[in-house]
Short mmCIF file of C-alpha atoms in Angstrom, two decimals:
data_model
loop_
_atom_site.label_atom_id
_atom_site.label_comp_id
_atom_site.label_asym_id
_atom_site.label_seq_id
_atom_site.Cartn_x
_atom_site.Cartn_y
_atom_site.Cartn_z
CA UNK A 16 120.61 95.93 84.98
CA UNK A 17 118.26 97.64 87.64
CA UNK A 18 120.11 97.35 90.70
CA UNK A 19 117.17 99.25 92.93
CA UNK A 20 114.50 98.32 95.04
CA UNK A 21 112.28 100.86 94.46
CA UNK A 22 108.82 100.94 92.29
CA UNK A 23 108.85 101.64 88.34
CA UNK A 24 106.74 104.93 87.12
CA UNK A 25 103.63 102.44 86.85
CA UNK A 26 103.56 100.47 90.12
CA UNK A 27 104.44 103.82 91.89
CA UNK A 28 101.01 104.84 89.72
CA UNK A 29 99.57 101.49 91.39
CA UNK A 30 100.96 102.32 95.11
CA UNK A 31 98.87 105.47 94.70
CA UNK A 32 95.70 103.73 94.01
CA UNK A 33 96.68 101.25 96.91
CA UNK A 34 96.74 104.20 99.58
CA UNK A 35 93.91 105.70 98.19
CA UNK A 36 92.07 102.43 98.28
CA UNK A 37 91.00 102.52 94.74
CA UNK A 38 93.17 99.51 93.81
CA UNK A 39 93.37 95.39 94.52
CA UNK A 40 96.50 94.37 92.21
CA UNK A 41 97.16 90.89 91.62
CA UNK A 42 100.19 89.23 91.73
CA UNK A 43 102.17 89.53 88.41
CA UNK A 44 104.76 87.65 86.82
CA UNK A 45 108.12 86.59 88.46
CA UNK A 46 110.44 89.49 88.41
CA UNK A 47 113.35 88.23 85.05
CA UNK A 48 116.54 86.35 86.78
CA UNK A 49 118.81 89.19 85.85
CA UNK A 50 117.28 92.19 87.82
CA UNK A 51 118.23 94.12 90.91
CA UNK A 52 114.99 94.70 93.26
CA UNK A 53 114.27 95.86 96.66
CA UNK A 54 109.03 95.09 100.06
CA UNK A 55 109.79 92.55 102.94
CA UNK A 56 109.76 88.93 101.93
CA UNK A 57 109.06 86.55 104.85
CA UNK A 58 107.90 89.28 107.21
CA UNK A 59 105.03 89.42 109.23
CA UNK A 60 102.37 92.70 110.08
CA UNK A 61 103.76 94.94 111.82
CA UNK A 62 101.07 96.29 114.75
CA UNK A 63 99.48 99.76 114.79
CA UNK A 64 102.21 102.30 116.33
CA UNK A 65 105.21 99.95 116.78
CA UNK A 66 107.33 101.86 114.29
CA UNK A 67 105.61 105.20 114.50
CA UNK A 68 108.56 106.77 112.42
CA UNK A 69 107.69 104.45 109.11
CA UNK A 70 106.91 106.55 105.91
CA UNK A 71 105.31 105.78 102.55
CA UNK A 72 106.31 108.11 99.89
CA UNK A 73 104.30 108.20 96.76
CA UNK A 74 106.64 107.65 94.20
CA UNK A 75 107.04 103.95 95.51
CA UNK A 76 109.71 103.85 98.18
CA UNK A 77 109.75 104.25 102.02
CA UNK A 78 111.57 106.35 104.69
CA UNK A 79 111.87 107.30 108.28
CA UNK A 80 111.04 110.44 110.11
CA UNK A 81 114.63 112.20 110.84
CA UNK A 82 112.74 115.03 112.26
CA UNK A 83 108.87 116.73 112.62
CA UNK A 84 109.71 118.20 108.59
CA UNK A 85 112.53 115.79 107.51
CA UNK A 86 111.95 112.33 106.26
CA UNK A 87 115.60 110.26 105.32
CA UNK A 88 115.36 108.25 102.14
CA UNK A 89 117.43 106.58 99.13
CA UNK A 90 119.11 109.51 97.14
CA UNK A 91 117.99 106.75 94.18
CA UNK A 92 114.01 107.25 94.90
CA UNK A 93 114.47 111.10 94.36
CA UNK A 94 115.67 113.60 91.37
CA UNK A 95 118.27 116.20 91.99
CA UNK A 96 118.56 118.49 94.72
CA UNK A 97 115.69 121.51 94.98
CA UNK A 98 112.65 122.38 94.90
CA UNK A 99 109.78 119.53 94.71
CA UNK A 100 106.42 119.51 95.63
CA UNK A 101 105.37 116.02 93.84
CA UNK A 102 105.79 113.59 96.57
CA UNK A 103 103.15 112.78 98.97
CA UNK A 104 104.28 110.83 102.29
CA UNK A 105 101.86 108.76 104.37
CA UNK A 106 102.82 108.32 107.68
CA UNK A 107 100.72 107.32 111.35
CA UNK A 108 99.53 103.68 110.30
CA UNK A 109 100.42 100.63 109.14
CA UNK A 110 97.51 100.21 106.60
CA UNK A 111 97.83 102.80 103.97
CA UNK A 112 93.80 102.79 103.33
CA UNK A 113 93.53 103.83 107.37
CA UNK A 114 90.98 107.29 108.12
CA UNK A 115 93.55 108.22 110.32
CA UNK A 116 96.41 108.51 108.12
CA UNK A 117 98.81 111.49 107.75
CA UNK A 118 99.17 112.94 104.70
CA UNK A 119 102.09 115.75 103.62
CA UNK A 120 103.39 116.94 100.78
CA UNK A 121 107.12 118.03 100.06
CA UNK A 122 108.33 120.99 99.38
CA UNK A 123 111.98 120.37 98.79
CA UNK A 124 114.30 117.60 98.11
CA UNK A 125 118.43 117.33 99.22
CA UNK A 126 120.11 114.48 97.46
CA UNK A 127 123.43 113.44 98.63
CA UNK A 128 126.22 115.57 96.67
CA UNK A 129 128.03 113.57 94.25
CA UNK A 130 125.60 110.45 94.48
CA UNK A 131 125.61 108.67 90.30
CA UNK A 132 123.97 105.67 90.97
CA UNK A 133 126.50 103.64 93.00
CA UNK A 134 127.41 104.42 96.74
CA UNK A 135 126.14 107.80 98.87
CA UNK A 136 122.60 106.42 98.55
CA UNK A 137 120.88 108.58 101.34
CA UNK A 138 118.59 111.99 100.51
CA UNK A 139 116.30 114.23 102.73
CA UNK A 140 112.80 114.86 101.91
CA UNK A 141 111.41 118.39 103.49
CA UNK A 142 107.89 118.18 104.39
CA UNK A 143 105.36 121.43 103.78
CA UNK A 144 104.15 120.83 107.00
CA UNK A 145 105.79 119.40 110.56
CA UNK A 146 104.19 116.04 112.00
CA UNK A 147 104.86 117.06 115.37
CA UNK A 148 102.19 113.76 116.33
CA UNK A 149 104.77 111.16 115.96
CA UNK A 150 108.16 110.39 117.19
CA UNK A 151 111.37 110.55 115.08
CA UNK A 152 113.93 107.60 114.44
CA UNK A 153 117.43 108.80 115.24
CA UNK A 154 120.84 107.67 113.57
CA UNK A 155 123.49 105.88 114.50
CA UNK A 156 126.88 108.15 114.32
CA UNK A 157 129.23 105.18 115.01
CA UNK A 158 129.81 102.02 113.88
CA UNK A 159 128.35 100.29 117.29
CA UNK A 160 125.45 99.25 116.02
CA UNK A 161 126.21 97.79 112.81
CA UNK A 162 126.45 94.22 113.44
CA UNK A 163 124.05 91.79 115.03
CA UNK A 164 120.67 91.24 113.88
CA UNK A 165 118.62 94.11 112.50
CA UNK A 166 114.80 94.51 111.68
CA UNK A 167 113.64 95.70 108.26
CA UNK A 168 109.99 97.17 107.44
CA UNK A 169 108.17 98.24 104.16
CA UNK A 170 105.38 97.91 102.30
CA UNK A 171 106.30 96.60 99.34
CA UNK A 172 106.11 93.58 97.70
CA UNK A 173 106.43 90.13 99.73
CA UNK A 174 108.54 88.02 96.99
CA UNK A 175 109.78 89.03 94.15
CA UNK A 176 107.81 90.59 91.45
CA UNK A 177 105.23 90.28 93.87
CA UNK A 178 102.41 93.42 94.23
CA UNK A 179 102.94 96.39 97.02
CA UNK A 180 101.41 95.86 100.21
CA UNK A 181 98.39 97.62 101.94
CA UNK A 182 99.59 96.50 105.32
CA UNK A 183 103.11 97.24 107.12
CA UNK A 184 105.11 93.99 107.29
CA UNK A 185 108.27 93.56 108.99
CA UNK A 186 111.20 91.42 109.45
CA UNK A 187 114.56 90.27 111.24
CA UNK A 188 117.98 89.94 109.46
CA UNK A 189 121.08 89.11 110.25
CA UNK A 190 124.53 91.19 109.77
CA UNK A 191 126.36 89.48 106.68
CA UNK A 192 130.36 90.75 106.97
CA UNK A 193 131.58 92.99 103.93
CA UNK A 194 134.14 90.57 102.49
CA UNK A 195 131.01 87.74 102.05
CA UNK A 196 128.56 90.35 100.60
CA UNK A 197 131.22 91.46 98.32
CA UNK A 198 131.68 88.15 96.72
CA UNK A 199 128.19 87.33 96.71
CA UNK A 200 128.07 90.46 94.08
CA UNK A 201 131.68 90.11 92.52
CA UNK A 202 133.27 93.11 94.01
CA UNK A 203 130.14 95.65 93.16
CA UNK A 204 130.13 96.65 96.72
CA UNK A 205 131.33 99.37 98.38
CA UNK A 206 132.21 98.79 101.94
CA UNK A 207 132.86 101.85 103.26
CA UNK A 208 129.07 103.32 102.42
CA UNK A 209 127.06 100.17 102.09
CA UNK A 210 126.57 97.45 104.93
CA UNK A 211 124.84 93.67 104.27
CA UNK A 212 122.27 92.06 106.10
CA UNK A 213 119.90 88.39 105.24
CA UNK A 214 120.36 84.91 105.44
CA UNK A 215 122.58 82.31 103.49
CA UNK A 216 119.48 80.57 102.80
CA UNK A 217 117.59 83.06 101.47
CA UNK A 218 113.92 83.57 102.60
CA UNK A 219 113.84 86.83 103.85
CA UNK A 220 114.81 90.04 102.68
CA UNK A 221 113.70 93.71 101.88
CA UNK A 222 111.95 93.99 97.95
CA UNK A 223 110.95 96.25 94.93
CA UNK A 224 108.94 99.29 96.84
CA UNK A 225 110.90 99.25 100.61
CA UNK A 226 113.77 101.06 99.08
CA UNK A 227 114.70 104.10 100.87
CA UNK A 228 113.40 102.33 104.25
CA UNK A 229 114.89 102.05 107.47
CA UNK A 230 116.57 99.67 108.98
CA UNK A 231 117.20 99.44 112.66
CA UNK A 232 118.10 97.57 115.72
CA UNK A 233 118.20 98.31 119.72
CA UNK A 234 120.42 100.62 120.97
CA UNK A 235 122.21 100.75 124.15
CA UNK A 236 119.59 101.76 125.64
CA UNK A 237 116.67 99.93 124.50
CA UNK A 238 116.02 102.63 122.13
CA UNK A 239 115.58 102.23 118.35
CA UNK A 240 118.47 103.29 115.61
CA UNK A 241 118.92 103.55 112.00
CA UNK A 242 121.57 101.51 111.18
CA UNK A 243 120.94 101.20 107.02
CA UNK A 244 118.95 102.61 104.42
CA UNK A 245 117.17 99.64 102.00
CA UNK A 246 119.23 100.23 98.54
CA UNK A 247 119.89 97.29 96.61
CA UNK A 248 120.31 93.57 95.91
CA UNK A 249 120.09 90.77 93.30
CA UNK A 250 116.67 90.06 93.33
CA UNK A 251 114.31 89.32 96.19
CA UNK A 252 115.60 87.21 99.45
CA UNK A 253 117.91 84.44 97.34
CA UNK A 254 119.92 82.52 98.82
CA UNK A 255 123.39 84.01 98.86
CA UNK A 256 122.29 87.49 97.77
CA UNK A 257 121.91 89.68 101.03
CA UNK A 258 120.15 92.85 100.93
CA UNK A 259 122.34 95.91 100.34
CA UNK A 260 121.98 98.76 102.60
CA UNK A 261 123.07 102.69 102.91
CA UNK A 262 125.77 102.56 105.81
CA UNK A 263 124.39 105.52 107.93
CA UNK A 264 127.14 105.85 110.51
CA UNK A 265 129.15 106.48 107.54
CA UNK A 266 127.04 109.67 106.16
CA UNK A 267 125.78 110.73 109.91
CA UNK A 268 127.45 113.81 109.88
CA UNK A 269 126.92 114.70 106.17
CA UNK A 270 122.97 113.77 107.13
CA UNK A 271 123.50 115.80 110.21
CA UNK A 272 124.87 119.02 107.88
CA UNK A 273 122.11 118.74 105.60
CA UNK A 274 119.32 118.87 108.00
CA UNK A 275 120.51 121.70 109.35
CA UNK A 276 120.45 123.47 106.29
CA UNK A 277 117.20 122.44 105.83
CA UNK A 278 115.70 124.27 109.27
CA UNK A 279 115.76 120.52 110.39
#
């Protein structure tokens, strides 16, 4: 089964047309019972510059701006570790057909070492050029901040099987504890790397095209942090099927490493 929420090959083709402005996609079918999806169901618009940080990556997924040439992803929405100069990110605005939107290409991909599909679900995306316009979105390197109630953004679908978005939307979920996320998905989690967030009832949740997005909460100090990276679930906001997230206290310091390696 798919377990991602990320784009296939032709709604990442779609996406494209959608930034580009060259597109209006209708809804589609229901998404079959048996799939794994990640876009935020039962958000609302996020407003112009209230999560500067937000990226759109071409090949249908999302990100965050670690730094002015890094942007952190899902190791799932990349290939292997190297060169790439394929992937576009958007970033500056919430509506992807804005005149004032930032476009870079990439000129290198890091995916976590050892990631095969389950677990160490974080990469790095090197930009050709720094956006030195917009702020960054730093991570959390303890475990202080993963609990509570978190906020999720993307741009892709709003319910499942449901088309990408042109507009930013954003939502609130709530911490679900590892032992009640693992028996929502009979043992498939991993609790060290991955942490749980949405409601018993369903409703809202992160869908197919936010994967690799951040998600965050208020720090100590009033300051956003990256708590989770949008990875997985069963399906699109049902009830008793939280959204599955990267755990980035967990990977801080291997995210830290990388960077550095990277000249970022």
């Amino acid at each position: 089964m798919v377990r991602w929420r990320r784009l296939s090959g032709l709604l990442a083709a779609a996406l494209a047309a959608v930034t580009a402005g060259s597109l209006t996609l209708a809804a589609p079918a229901a998404a079959a019972d048996d799939s794994f999806t990640p876009n935020v169901v039962g958000g609302t618009r996020a407003a112009q510059g209230e999560f500067p940080w937000m990226v759109r990556l071409s090949m249908g997924c999302g990100g965050a701006l670690y730094s002015s040439r890094l942007v952190l992803t899902a190791a799932h929405c990349v290939g292997a570790t190297g060169t790439n100069t394929s992937i576009t990110a958007t970033l500056g605005v919430v509506d992807l057909q804005s005149a004032s939107r930032i476009t870079v290409r990439s000129n290198y991909v890091y995916r976590a070492p050892g990631y095969n599909g389950a677990g160490k679900d974080w990469a790095l995306i090197r930009l050709a050029t720094p956006v030195t316009t917009l702020p960054t979105l730093k991570i959390a390197n303890t475990t202080a901040y993963d609990n509570g109630t978190f906020t999720v953004a993307g741009w892709g679908a709003p319910y499942e099987g449901g088309p990408q978005q042109r507009y930013l939307l954003k939502a609130n979920v709530p911490f679900v504890d590892d032992n009640t996320c693992n028996a929502s998905y009979s043992g498939d989690l991993i609790p060290a790397e991955e942490i749980c967030a949405g409601y018993t009832s369903g409703g809202v949740d992160t869908c197919q095209g936010d994967s690799g997005g951040p998600m965050f909460r208020r720090d100590a100090a009033g300051a956003w942090i990256q708590v989770g990276i949008v990875s997985w679930g069963y399906g699109c906001a049902r009830p008793n099927f939280p959204g599955v997230y990267t755990q980035v206290s967990y990977f801080a310091s291997a995210i830290a490493s990388a960077a550095a390696s990277l000249g970022g």
